[in-house]
Coordinates of C-alpha atoms in Angstrom, one line a residue:
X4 CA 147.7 85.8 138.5
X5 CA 144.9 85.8 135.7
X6 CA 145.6 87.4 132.0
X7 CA 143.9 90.8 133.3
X8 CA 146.1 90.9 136.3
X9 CA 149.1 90.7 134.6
X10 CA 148.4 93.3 132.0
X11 CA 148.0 96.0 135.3
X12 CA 151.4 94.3 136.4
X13 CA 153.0 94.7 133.0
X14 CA 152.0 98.2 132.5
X15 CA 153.9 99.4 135.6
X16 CA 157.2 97.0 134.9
X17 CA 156.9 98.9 131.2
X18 CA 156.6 102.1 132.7
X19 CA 160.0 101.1 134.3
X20 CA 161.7 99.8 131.2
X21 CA 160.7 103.1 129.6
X22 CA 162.1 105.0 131.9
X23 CA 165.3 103.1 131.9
X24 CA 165.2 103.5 127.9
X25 CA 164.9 107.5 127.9
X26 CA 167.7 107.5 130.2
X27 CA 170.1 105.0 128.4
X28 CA 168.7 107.0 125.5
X29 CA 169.5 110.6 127.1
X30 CA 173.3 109.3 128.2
X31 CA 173.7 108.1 124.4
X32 CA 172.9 112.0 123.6
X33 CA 175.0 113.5 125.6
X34 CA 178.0 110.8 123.9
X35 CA 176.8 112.6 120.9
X36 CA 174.8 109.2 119.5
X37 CA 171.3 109.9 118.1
X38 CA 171.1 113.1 116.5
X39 CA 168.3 112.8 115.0
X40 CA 164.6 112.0 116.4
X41 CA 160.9 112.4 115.5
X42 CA 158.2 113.3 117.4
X43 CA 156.0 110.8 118.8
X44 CA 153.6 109.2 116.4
X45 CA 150.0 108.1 117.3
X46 CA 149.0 106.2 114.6
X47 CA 150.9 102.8 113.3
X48 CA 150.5 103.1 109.5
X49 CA 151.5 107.1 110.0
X50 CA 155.2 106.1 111.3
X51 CA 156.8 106.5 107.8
X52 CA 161.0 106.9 107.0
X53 CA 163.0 106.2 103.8
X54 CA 164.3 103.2 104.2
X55 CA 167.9 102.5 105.1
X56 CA 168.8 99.1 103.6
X57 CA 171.4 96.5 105.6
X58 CA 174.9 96.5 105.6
X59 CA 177.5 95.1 108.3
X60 CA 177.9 98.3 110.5
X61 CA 174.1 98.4 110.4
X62 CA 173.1 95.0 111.5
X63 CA 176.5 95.5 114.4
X64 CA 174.5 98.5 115.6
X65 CA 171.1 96.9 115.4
X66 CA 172.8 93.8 117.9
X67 CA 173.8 96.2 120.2
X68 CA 170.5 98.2 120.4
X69 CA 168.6 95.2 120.4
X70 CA 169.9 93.4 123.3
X71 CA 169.6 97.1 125.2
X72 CA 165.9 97.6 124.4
X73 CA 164.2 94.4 123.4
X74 CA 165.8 91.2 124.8
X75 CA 164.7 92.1 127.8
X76 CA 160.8 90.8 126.9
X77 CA 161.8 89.6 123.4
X78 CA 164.5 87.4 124.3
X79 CA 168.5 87.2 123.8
X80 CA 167.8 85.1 120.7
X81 CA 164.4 86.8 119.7
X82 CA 161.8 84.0 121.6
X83 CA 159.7 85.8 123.3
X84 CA 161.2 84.7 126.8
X85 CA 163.1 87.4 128.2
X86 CA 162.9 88.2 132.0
X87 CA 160.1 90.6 131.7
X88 CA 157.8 88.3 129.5
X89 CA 156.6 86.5 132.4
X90 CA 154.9 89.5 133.4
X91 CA 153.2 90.7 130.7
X92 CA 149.7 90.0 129.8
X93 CA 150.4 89.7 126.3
X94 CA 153.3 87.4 125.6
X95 CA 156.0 89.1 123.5
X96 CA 156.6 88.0 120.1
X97 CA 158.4 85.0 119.1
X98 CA 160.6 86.6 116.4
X99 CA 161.4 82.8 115.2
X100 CA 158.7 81.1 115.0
X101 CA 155.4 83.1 115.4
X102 CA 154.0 85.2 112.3
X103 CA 153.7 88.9 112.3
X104 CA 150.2 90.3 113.1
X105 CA 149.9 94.4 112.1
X106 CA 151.2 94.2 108.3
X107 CA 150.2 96.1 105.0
X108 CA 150.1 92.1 103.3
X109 CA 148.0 89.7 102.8
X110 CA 146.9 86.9 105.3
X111 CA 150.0 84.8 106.7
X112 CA 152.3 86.7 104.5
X113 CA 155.7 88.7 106.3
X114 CA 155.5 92.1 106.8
X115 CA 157.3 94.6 104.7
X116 CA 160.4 96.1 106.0
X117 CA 158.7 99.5 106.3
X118 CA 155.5 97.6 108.2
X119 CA 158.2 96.6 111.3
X120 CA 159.6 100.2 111.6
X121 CA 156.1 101.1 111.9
X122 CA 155.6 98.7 115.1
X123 CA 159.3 99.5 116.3
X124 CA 158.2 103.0 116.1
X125 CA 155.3 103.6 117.4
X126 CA 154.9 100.7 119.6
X127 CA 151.7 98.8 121.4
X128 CA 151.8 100.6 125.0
X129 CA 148.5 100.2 126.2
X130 CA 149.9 95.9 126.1
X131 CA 153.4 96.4 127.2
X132 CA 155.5 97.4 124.2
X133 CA 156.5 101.0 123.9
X134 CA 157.6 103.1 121.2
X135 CA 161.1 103.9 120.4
X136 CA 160.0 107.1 118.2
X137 CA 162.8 108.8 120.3
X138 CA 165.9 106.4 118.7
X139 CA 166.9 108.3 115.4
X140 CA 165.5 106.3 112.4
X141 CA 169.1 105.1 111.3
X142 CA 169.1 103.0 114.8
X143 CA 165.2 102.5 114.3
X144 CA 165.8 100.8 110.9
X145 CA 168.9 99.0 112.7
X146 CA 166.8 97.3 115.2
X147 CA 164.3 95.9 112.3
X148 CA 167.4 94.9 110.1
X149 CA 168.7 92.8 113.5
X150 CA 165.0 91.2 113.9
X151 CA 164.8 89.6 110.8
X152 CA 167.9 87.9 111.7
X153 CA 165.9 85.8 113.7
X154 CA 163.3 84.7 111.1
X155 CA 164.8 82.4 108.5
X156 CA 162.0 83.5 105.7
X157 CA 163.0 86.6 105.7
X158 CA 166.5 85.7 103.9
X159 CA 164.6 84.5 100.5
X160 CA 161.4 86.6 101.0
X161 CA 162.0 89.5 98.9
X162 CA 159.2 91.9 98.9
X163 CA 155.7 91.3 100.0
X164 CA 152.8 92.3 98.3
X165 CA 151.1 95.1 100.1
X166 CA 147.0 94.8 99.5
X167 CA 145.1 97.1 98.4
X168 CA 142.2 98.3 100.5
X169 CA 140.4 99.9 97.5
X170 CA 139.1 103.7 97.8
X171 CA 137.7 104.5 101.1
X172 CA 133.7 106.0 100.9
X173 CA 131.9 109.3 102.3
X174 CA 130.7 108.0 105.9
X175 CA 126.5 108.2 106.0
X176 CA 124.4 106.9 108.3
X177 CA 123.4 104.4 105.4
X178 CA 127.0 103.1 105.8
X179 CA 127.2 102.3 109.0
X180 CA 123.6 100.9 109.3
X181 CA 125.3 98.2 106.3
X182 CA 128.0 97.5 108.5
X183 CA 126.2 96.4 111.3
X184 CA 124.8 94.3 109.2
X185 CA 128.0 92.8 108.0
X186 CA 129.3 92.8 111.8
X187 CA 126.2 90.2 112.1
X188 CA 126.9 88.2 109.1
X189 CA 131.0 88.2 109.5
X190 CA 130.2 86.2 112.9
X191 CA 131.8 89.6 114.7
X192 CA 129.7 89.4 117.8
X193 CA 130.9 85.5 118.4
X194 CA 134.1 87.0 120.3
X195 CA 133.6 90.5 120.6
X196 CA 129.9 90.6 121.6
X197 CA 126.7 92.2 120.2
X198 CA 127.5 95.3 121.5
X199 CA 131.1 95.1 121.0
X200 CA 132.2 94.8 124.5
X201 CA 134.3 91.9 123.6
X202 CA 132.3 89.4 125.5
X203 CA 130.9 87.5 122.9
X204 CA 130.1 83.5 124.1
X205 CA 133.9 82.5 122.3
X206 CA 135.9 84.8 124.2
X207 CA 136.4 82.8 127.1
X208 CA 138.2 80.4 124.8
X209 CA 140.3 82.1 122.2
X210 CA 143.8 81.1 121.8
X211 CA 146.6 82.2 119.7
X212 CA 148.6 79.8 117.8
X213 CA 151.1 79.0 120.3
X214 CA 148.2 78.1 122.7
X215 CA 148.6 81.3 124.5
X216 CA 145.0 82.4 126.2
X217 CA 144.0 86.2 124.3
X218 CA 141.1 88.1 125.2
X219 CA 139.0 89.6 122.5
X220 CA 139.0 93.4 122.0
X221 CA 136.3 95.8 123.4
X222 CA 135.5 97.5 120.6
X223 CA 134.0 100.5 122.8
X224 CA 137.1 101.6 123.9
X225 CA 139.1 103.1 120.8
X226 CA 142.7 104.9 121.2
X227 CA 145.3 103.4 121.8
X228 CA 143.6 100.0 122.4
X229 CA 143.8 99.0 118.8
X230 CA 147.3 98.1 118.1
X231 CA 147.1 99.2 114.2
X232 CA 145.1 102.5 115.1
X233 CA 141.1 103.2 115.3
X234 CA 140.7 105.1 112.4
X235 CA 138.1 103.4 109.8
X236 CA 141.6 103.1 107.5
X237 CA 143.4 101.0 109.9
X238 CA 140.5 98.8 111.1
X239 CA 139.5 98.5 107.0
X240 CA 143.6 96.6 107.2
X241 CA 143.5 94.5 109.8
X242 CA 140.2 92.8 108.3
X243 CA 141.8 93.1 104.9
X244 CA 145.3 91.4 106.2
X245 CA 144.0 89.8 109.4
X246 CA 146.0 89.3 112.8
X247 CA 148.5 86.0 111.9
X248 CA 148.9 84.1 115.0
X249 CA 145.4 85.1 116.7
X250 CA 141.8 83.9 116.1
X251 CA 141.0 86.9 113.5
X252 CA 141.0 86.3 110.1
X253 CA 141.6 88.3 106.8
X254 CA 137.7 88.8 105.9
X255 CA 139.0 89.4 102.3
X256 CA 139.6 85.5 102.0
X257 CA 135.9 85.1 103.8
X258 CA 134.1 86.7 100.4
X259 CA 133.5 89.6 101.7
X260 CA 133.8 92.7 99.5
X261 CA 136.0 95.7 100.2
X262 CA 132.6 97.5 100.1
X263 CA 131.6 95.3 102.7
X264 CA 134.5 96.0 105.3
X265 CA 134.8 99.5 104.9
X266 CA 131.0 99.6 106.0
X267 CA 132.1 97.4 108.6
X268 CA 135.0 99.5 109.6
X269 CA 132.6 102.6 110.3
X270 CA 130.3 100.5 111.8
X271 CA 133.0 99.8 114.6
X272 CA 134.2 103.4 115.0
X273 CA 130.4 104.3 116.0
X274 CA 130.9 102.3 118.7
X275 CA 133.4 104.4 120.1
X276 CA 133.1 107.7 118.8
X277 CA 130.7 110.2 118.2
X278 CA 130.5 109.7 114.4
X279 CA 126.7 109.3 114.5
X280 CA 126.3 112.8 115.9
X281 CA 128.6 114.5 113.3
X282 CA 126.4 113.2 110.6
X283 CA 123.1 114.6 112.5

C-alpha cells in the first residue's frame, strides 16, 4: 500500500475513532464528566486556555484519558505504535524519542505547555489526528500533563523561549512579488515545486528523522492541509521555528530576515487564495 494509499485508508479508520470518541465522550456526559467544552477551533495557534498546572489527580486523569483516546495510534507507552499506526499515512508521534514539530520555539527546542494543548486541541485531521476541542480543557490540559510523561526532557526543561516573529506588514503586491523571490533563493521549490504543487525534484526522497518516507506539502491547497494553519501568521512560524523531525528547517537560522519570511509567507498564501485580487 503506497504513502498516498494509506492516508485514504487512515482517513476512514479516523472517522471511526472519532466516532467512537464522541460517543465514549457523550456516555461521560450523561455520568456527569465534562462539563465544560469549547467550540471547535480552526486555527492551531487560536486554541488558547489558562493553564492548569500538574498535580497527582491530574496526571491519574490524564492516564486514563490517554489510554481511551491516544494509545490507540500513539501507543500504550507513547511510541508511536499503536494498532491503528499501521494504517495511517503519517506515522503518529513518538512521544519518546521524536521532537515536536508545530511549536511557538525555536528550532529543535520543546514546545511550551500551552503549544501541546494547541495540537491536543485542535488536532491534524486532514493526516489522521483529530481534535479533542469537545473534552473540557481540565481533561484537555490532563492529556498534555500525561504526554510529557513520556519525554524525559521535559522533567528539567522549564520554559521554552517562545520567538518572536517581529510585526507582521500591510500585504502589497510589492510584498508578495519579494517573496517569490525569497521562495527562489530559500531553495523552496527543491521539495515543493516551482509552482508549489509539492513536486519539486527532492520530493521523491524526503525523509523524516526516523527514516519514515514524507511527502512535501502542496502549497496550492490551503485549509486544513497546513497542520499549524494557512494564515501568513502561522506559515511566518513554522519558517521561524521549523518542523523538528522533518526536512524543513527554521529559515531564521538560514540568514534570512523576519522581513524576508513574512514576504515569503504572503507569497505562499497567493498560491492558494485570492489575495492578489483583493489588492486589485
Amino acid at each position: 500500500m503506497n504513502l498516498r494509499a494509506k492516508k485514504l485508508f487512515g482517513g476512514l479508520l479516523i472517522f471511526v475513532i472519532i466516532a467512537a470518541c464522541h460517543i465514549e465522550y457523550a456516555a461521560g456526559r450523561a455520568r456527569g464528566e465534562g462539563k465544560t467544552k469549547s467550540s471547535p477551533v480552526l486555527y492551531w495557534e487560536d486554541a488558547a486556555a489558562p493553564k492548569i498546572h500538574v498535580s497527582d489527580d491530574l496526571l491519574a486523569r490524564g492516564d486514563q484519558l490517554y489510554h481511551m483516546q491516544c494509545a490507540l495510534c500513539h501507543g500504550a507507552s507513547g511510541e508511536g505504535n499503536g494498532s491503528a499506526s499501521l494504517f495511517l499515512g503519517v506515522k503518529p508521534r513518538d512521544f519518546t524519542s521524536e521532537g515536536f514539530k508545530f511549536r511557538t520555539t525555536s528550532s529543535g527546542a520543546l514546545p511550551t505547555d500551552e503549544d501541546l494543548f494547541r495540537t491536543v486541541t485542535v488536532g491534524f485531521p486532514a493526516y489522521g489526528m483529530p481534535g479533542f476541542h469537545y473534552l473540557s480543557e481540565e481533561d484537555r490540559w490532563a492529556i498534555v500533563h500525561y504526554i510529557k510523561t513520556f519525554k524525559k526532557d521535559f522533567k528539567d526543561a522549564g520554559s521554552p523561549e517562545v520567538v518572536d516573529l517581529g510585526k507582521e506588514p500591510k500585504v502589497t503586491k510589492e510584498l508578495i512579488t519579494e517573496g517569490r523571490e525569497i521562495f527562489k533563493q530559500a531553495g523552496c521549490h527543491a521539495c515543493h515545486g516551482v509552482t508549489g504543487r509539492g513536486d519539486g525534484p527532492s520530493s521523491a526522497t524526503l525523509k523524516d528523522s526516523q527514516g519514515q518516507p514524507v511527502l512535501a506539502l502542496d502549497l496550492t491547497w490551503g485549509g486544513i492541509y497546513f497542520k499549524g494553519g494557512d494564515r501568513p501568521r502561522d506559515m511566518m512560524r513554522s519558517f521561524s521555528t521549523g518542523l523538528t523531525g522533518t526536512p524543513m528547517p527554521s529559515y531564521l537560522d538560514s540568514g534570512f530576515t523576519k522581513e524576508q519570511l513574512w514576504a515569503l509567507a504572503y507569497f505562499l498564501k497567493s498560491l492558494s487564495s485570492d489575495i492578489h485580487k483583493e489588492l486589485e
